[in-house]
Structure formats: C-alpha cells, structure tokens
Short mmCIF file of C-alpha atoms in Angstrom, two decimals:
data_model
loop_
_atom_site.label_atom_id
_atom_site.label_comp_id
_atom_site.label_asym_id
_atom_site.label_seq_id
_atom_site.Cartn_x
_atom_site.Cartn_y
_atom_site.Cartn_z
CA UNK A 1 -160.51 156.10 -16.18
CA UNK A 2 -159.75 152.41 -16.86
CA UNK A 3 -156.12 151.42 -17.40
CA UNK A 4 -155.07 148.94 -20.13
CA UNK A 5 -154.90 145.26 -19.19
CA UNK A 6 -151.54 144.09 -17.82
CA UNK A 7 -150.44 141.96 -20.78
CA UNK A 8 -146.72 142.77 -20.91
CA UNK A 9 -145.69 139.12 -20.34
CA UNK A 10 -147.58 138.07 -23.48
CA UNK A 11 -145.91 140.93 -25.35
CA UNK A 12 -142.45 139.66 -24.35
CA UNK A 13 -143.43 136.07 -25.20
CA UNK A 14 -144.67 137.16 -28.65
CA UNK A 15 -141.49 139.03 -29.51
CA UNK A 16 -139.31 136.24 -28.10
CA UNK A 17 -141.01 133.89 -30.59
CA UNK A 18 -140.58 136.36 -33.48
CA UNK A 19 -136.89 137.16 -32.85
CA UNK A 20 -136.05 133.61 -31.77
CA UNK A 21 -137.58 131.98 -34.84
CA UNK A 22 -135.96 134.39 -37.30
CA UNK A 23 -132.59 133.99 -35.53
CA UNK A 24 -132.81 130.18 -35.52
CA UNK A 25 -133.69 130.15 -39.24
CA UNK A 26 -130.80 132.47 -40.14
CA UNK A 27 -128.35 130.37 -38.07
CA UNK A 28 -129.74 127.28 -39.81
CA UNK A 29 -129.14 128.88 -43.23
CA UNK A 30 -125.55 129.79 -42.28
CA UNK A 31 -125.06 126.27 -40.94
CA UNK A 32 -126.13 124.81 -44.28
CA UNK A 33 -124.10 127.34 -46.28
CA UNK A 34 -120.76 126.64 -44.56
CA UNK A 35 -120.37 122.90 -45.41
CA UNK A 36 -121.47 123.53 -49.02
CA UNK A 37 -118.93 126.36 -49.38
CA UNK A 38 -116.18 124.16 -47.95
CA UNK A 39 -117.16 121.23 -50.20
CA UNK A 40 -117.07 123.52 -53.23
CA UNK A 41 -113.62 124.88 -52.38
CA UNK B 1 -121.11 129.81 -57.66
CA UNK B 2 -119.54 133.29 -57.57
CA UNK B 3 -118.78 135.81 -54.86
CA UNK B 4 -121.60 137.40 -52.91
CA UNK B 5 -123.11 140.14 -55.13
CA UNK B 6 -122.62 143.72 -53.95
CA UNK B 7 -126.38 144.32 -54.38
CA UNK B 8 -127.06 141.55 -51.86
CA UNK B 9 -124.73 143.16 -49.31
CA UNK B 10 -126.56 146.47 -49.82
CA UNK B 11 -129.90 144.67 -49.41
CA UNK B 12 -128.62 143.07 -46.16
CA UNK B 13 -127.86 146.52 -44.74
CA UNK B 14 -131.12 148.12 -45.89
CA UNK B 15 -133.08 145.18 -44.45
CA UNK B 16 -131.21 145.37 -41.14
CA UNK B 17 -131.85 149.12 -40.83
CA UNK B 18 -135.54 148.74 -41.73
CA UNK B 19 -135.99 145.88 -39.27
CA UNK B 20 -134.37 147.78 -36.38
CA UNK B 21 -136.44 150.89 -37.26
CA UNK B 22 -139.63 148.77 -37.27
CA UNK B 23 -138.73 147.31 -33.85
CA UNK B 24 -138.11 150.82 -32.45
CA UNK B 25 -141.41 151.95 -33.99
CA UNK B 26 -143.34 149.12 -32.35
CA UNK B 27 -141.65 149.46 -28.95
CA UNK B 28 -141.43 153.26 -28.61
CA UNK B 29 -143.46 155.10 -31.31
CA UNK B 30 -146.75 153.17 -31.52
CA UNK B 31 -149.09 154.13 -28.65
CA UNK B 32 -150.32 151.64 -26.07
CA UNK B 33 -153.79 150.38 -26.97
CA UNK B 34 -156.34 151.48 -24.34
CA UNK B 35 -157.94 148.09 -23.62
CA UNK B 36 -155.49 145.32 -24.61
CA UNK B 37 -152.32 147.04 -23.42
CA UNK B 38 -148.87 145.76 -24.43
CA UNK B 39 -150.00 142.52 -26.11
CA UNK B 40 -151.65 144.57 -28.89
CA UNK B 41 -148.12 145.46 -30.07
CA UNK B 42 -147.65 141.81 -31.12
CA UNK B 43 -150.19 142.57 -33.85
CA UNK B 44 -147.70 144.60 -35.97
CA UNK B 45 -145.26 141.74 -36.54
CA UNK B 46 -147.98 139.05 -36.35
CA UNK B 47 -149.69 140.46 -39.45
CA UNK B 48 -146.35 141.25 -41.13
CA UNK B 49 -145.21 137.65 -40.59
CA UNK B 50 -148.48 136.37 -42.08
CA UNK B 51 -148.01 138.68 -45.05
CA UNK B 52 -144.43 137.41 -45.53
CA UNK B 53 -145.59 133.79 -45.31
CA UNK B 54 -148.23 134.33 -47.99
CA UNK B 55 -145.68 136.19 -50.11
CA UNK B 56 -143.43 133.12 -49.93
CA UNK B 57 -146.25 130.84 -51.07
CA UNK B 58 -147.14 133.26 -53.88
CA UNK B 59 -143.52 133.26 -55.07
CA UNK B 60 -143.47 129.43 -55.04
CA UNK B 61 -146.70 129.25 -57.09
CA UNK B 62 -145.40 131.76 -59.67
CA UNK B 63 -142.04 129.95 -59.78
CA UNK B 64 -143.97 126.68 -60.26
CA UNK B 65 -145.75 128.05 -63.33
CA UNK B 66 -142.48 129.39 -64.72
CA UNK B 67 -140.73 126.06 -64.11
CA UNK B 68 -143.42 124.15 -65.99
CA UNK B 69 -143.15 126.60 -68.90
CA UNK B 70 -139.35 127.01 -69.10
CA UNK B 71 -138.02 123.79 -67.43
CA UNK B 72 -135.25 125.86 -65.87
CA UNK B 73 -134.06 124.39 -62.50
CA UNK B 74 -133.53 127.93 -61.21
CA UNK B 75 -137.33 128.28 -60.89
CA UNK B 76 -137.47 125.08 -58.87
CA UNK B 77 -134.87 126.47 -56.47
CA UNK B 78 -136.87 129.72 -56.15
CA UNK B 79 -140.11 127.81 -55.55
CA UNK B 80 -138.51 125.59 -52.90
CA UNK B 81 -136.97 128.63 -51.19
CA UNK B 82 -140.35 130.43 -51.23
CA UNK B 83 -142.11 127.53 -49.49
CA UNK B 84 -139.40 127.15 -46.85
CA UNK B 85 -139.38 130.86 -45.94
CA UNK B 86 -143.16 131.07 -46.17
CA UNK B 87 -143.50 128.23 -43.68
CA UNK B 88 -141.14 129.83 -41.15
CA UNK B 89 -143.03 133.14 -41.20
CA UNK B 90 -146.48 131.55 -41.24
CA UNK B 91 -145.49 129.52 -38.17
CA UNK B 92 -144.42 132.77 -36.45
CA UNK B 93 -147.81 134.24 -37.40
CA UNK B 94 -149.74 131.28 -35.97
CA UNK B 95 -147.76 131.12 -32.69
CA UNK B 96 -147.87 134.90 -32.05
CA UNK B 97 -151.59 134.83 -32.83
CA UNK B 98 -152.04 132.16 -30.18
CA UNK B 99 -150.05 134.24 -27.64
CA UNK B 100 -152.22 137.30 -28.43
CA UNK B 101 -155.39 135.20 -28.13
CA UNK B 102 -154.65 133.97 -24.58
CA UNK B 103 -155.36 137.27 -22.75
CA UNK B 104 -157.86 138.59 -25.36
CA UNK B 105 -159.97 135.50 -26.15
CA UNK B 106 -159.13 133.76 -22.87
CA UNK B 107 -157.85 130.71 -24.76
CA UNK B 108 -154.63 129.72 -26.55
CA UNK B 109 -156.51 128.17 -29.44
CA UNK B 110 -159.96 127.89 -30.96
CA UNK B 111 -161.05 126.31 -34.25
CA UNK B 112 -162.11 129.63 -35.73
CA UNK B 113 -162.20 129.75 -39.61
CA UNK B 114 -159.02 131.89 -39.82
CA UNK B 115 -157.03 129.74 -37.41
CA UNK B 116 -158.26 126.56 -39.05
CA UNK B 117 -157.49 127.65 -42.63
CA UNK B 118 -154.07 129.00 -41.59
CA UNK B 119 -153.21 125.68 -39.92
CA UNK B 120 -154.39 123.68 -42.95
CA UNK B 121 -152.30 125.95 -45.20
CA UNK B 122 -149.20 125.40 -43.02
CA UNK B 123 -149.77 121.62 -43.07
CA UNK B 124 -150.22 121.62 -46.87
CA UNK B 125 -146.79 123.22 -47.27
CA UNK B 126 -145.25 120.98 -44.58
CA UNK B 127 -146.42 118.05 -46.71
CA UNK B 128 -144.77 119.72 -49.74
CA UNK B 129 -141.39 119.67 -47.97
CA UNK B 130 -141.82 116.07 -46.80
CA UNK B 131 -143.07 114.68 -50.11
CA UNK B 132 -140.32 116.50 -52.03
CA UNK B 133 -137.71 114.60 -50.04
CA UNK B 134 -139.21 111.33 -51.27
CA UNK B 135 -138.59 112.02 -54.96
CA UNK B 136 -134.98 111.27 -55.91
CA UNK B 137 -134.90 112.11 -59.61
CA UNK B 138 -134.31 115.93 -59.84
CA UNK B 139 -136.57 116.63 -62.86
CA UNK B 140 -139.47 114.65 -61.41
CA UNK B 141 -138.93 116.33 -58.03
CA UNK B 142 -139.00 119.78 -59.62
CA UNK B 143 -142.12 118.97 -61.68
CA UNK B 144 -143.86 117.58 -58.60
CA UNK B 145 -142.85 120.65 -56.57
CA UNK B 146 -144.13 123.03 -59.25
CA UNK B 147 -147.54 121.35 -59.59
CA UNK B 148 -147.92 121.00 -55.81
CA UNK B 149 -147.01 124.67 -55.20
CA UNK B 150 -149.61 125.80 -57.76
CA UNK B 151 -152.41 123.61 -56.34
CA UNK B 152 -151.38 124.30 -52.73
CA UNK B 153 -151.65 128.03 -53.36
CA UNK B 154 -155.46 127.69 -53.38
CA UNK B 155 -155.19 127.59 -49.56
CA UNK B 156 -153.64 131.09 -49.46
CA UNK B 157 -156.57 133.23 -50.75
CA UNK B 158 -158.91 130.95 -48.79
CA UNK B 159 -157.01 131.76 -45.58
CA UNK B 160 -156.88 135.48 -46.43
CA UNK B 161 -160.60 135.68 -47.20
CA UNK B 162 -161.77 133.35 -44.40
CA UNK B 163 -162.37 136.24 -41.95
CA UNK B 164 -164.36 138.10 -44.60
CA UNK B 165 -166.60 135.27 -45.79
CA UNK B 166 -167.20 133.19 -42.63
CA UNK B 167 -168.54 134.07 -39.20
CA UNK B 168 -165.46 134.59 -37.08
CA UNK B 169 -164.11 136.05 -33.85
CA UNK B 170 -160.83 137.02 -35.56
CA UNK B 171 -160.57 140.80 -36.08
CA UNK B 172 -160.24 142.24 -39.61
CA UNK B 173 -157.44 144.78 -39.94
CA UNK B 174 -158.59 146.47 -43.14
CA UNK B 175 -162.34 146.38 -43.75
CA UNK B 176 -165.38 145.88 -41.52
CA UNK B 177 -165.31 143.45 -38.59
CA UNK B 178 -167.74 140.59 -38.04
CA UNK B 179 -170.14 141.55 -35.18
CA UNK B 180 -168.76 138.59 -33.23
CA UNK B 181 -165.09 139.65 -33.62
CA UNK B 182 -163.24 139.92 -30.29
CA UNK B 183 -160.10 142.03 -29.87
CA UNK B 184 -160.79 144.51 -32.68
CA UNK B 185 -159.52 148.06 -32.18
CA UNK B 186 -159.47 151.38 -34.01
CA UNK B 187 -156.02 152.16 -35.36
CA UNK B 188 -154.65 155.61 -34.59
CA UNK B 189 -152.52 157.33 -37.31
CA UNK B 190 -149.33 156.33 -35.43
CA UNK B 191 -150.46 152.71 -35.22
CA UNK B 192 -151.21 152.72 -38.95
CA UNK B 193 -147.76 154.19 -39.75
CA UNK B 194 -145.98 151.50 -37.69
CA UNK B 195 -148.19 148.80 -39.20
CA UNK B 196 -147.47 149.85 -42.81
CA UNK B 197 -143.76 150.28 -42.03
CA UNK B 198 -143.64 146.77 -40.52
CA UNK B 199 -145.17 145.34 -43.71
CA UNK B 200 -142.48 147.08 -45.80
CA UNK B 201 -139.68 145.96 -43.43
CA UNK B 202 -140.86 142.33 -43.52
CA UNK B 203 -141.14 142.45 -47.33
CA UNK B 204 -137.46 143.45 -47.40
CA UNK B 205 -136.61 140.68 -44.92
CA UNK B 206 -138.38 138.23 -47.23
CA UNK B 207 -136.53 139.46 -50.34
CA UNK B 208 -133.18 139.35 -48.52
CA UNK B 209 -133.63 135.86 -47.05
CA UNK B 210 -135.05 134.59 -50.37
CA UNK B 211 -131.96 135.75 -52.24
CA UNK B 212 -129.64 134.08 -49.69
CA UNK B 213 -131.73 130.88 -49.77
CA UNK B 214 -131.64 130.75 -53.59
CA UNK B 215 -127.84 131.14 -53.50
CA UNK B 216 -127.67 128.30 -50.96
CA UNK B 217 -129.80 126.11 -53.24
CA UNK B 218 -127.58 126.89 -56.22
CA UNK B 219 -124.45 126.12 -54.19
CA UNK B 220 -125.90 122.82 -52.93
CA UNK B 221 -126.84 121.81 -56.51
CA UNK B 222 -123.37 122.74 -57.75
CA UNK B 223 -121.66 120.65 -55.03
CA UNK B 224 -124.02 117.74 -55.78
CA UNK B 225 -123.12 117.85 -59.49
CA UNK B 226 -119.38 117.96 -58.69
CA UNK B 227 -119.74 114.92 -56.41
CA UNK B 228 -121.50 113.00 -59.19
CA UNK B 229 -118.73 113.99 -61.62
CA UNK B 230 -116.04 112.81 -59.18
CA UNK B 231 -117.83 109.50 -58.68
CA UNK B 232 -118.10 109.05 -62.48
CA UNK B 233 -114.34 109.70 -62.93
CA UNK B 234 -113.51 107.32 -60.08
CA UNK B 235 -115.34 104.41 -61.71
#
C-alpha cells in the first residue's frame, strides 16, 4: 500500500504563516492601542 | 471611550477556546489524507482564512451602504476595520495556498483563475487603504471609503465563483470539481467536522478582532478630536 507524500515541512510552514500573521496583527493592534490610551488619559 | 465591555472579555475567552480546540482538531483529530499527507491539513485554516477575509470585505460593503444612508462615522470605522482585517486574513489564505500548491501542483504560483482573482481582490483593498490615507477631510474620506468598499466588493463574489465558472486546477471544496482540478480529495466525516468547526472558530476570531479594531478606531478618533480642541484653545 502507498504511503502519503512526505509533506510535513510544508505543513509546518503553512501553520507558521497562519499563527505568525495573526500574532503580528494582534501585537500591531495592541501597539496602536497603547499610545492612544495614554494620550486619552 | 469607556472601559472594556464585559461581553468583549467573554468573547475573547470563547474565541480563544474555540481557536485552541480548532488547532487540536486539525493536528490530532482530523485524519491524515492518503495521498497529500500532512500538507492537506493546511486546507482547514486556508479556507477558514479565506472565509474570514471575505467576511471582512462583506462587512465593509454593508457598513459603506449604512454610512451613505445614515452619515454616522461609526459605520466608517466599522468599514475601515472590516477591510483591514479582511486583508490580513486574505493574505494568510493566499500565502498558505501557495505553500500547499508547491508539493501538490509542483509550483509556488500559477495564474489560475482563483489565484488571479484573489490577488486582484487583495490589491483592490490594498489600494483602498492607500487611497484613504490621501484624503484629509474626514467626511470626504468616509464617503470615499464607503463608495470604494461597495464597488470593490464586486471582486468578492467573482473570486468565490471563479473556480465554478472558469476552467481551473483549483479544487472545489463544496460542489463538483473541474476535471482538470489537481489536489482534490474526498472529505471523511472527521475532516468535515474539523473543517466546519474551523469556519466557526475563524468567524469568532473575526468578530472578536473586529470589535477590538472598532474600539481602537473610536479611541483614535476621540484622541484626534481632543488634540484639535486643545489646539483651538491654545490659539
């Protein structure tokens, strides 16, 4: 019986992009929120 | 700008739990696809990210209509937030699609109808963000944003339908595949469960981030108004 193709490196790359992008965007949002909060106070 | 609403804190927690559950589902519950192997698991969040991106663009178009009708700046903030979040998730969708394509199609990129329309859609909204920056007067900027978001939304159904109306190698998840589609697979019940759960989890992520982004927009507008007031008093 054939085994699946060895594509685990692409799997890790895909999820690194997904988690990395979401994390960067959330950090970016927090980074924009902080100065505005300080300016308001 | 008030304290963080309790409902938003609850939404943060629900979203976090759903996201972690979706990750566990993809990594440990969904079976390994017989031909493609591990890279097939990118599909769950690739489609969910595309769905979230299109949801963002839909929200911005609806907010655009409501802004033009009601002239309430809140709708402009919602529309702007929708485009920004939509772009982030659509970019994730495009990049993960390219990573999936490398071992399956033997190329990082091809000008297939789906890939082409998705790229054009992303560029249309990138232009929205750039052109918005160029309009200084807030009312004009909001009116421009509303009209652009409504017209730009034409690219969304075109991208969605591109794999159903054109000859393509991109697989169709729900519906029949083009005979030339490469990388299509039959979903087992477990795969379908994880796929549907991922769509729900990403919808919650979208709602949660959208709420935070709208609050950020409101805060930024409030600070801007205070600065203008201070400048007026100083003169």
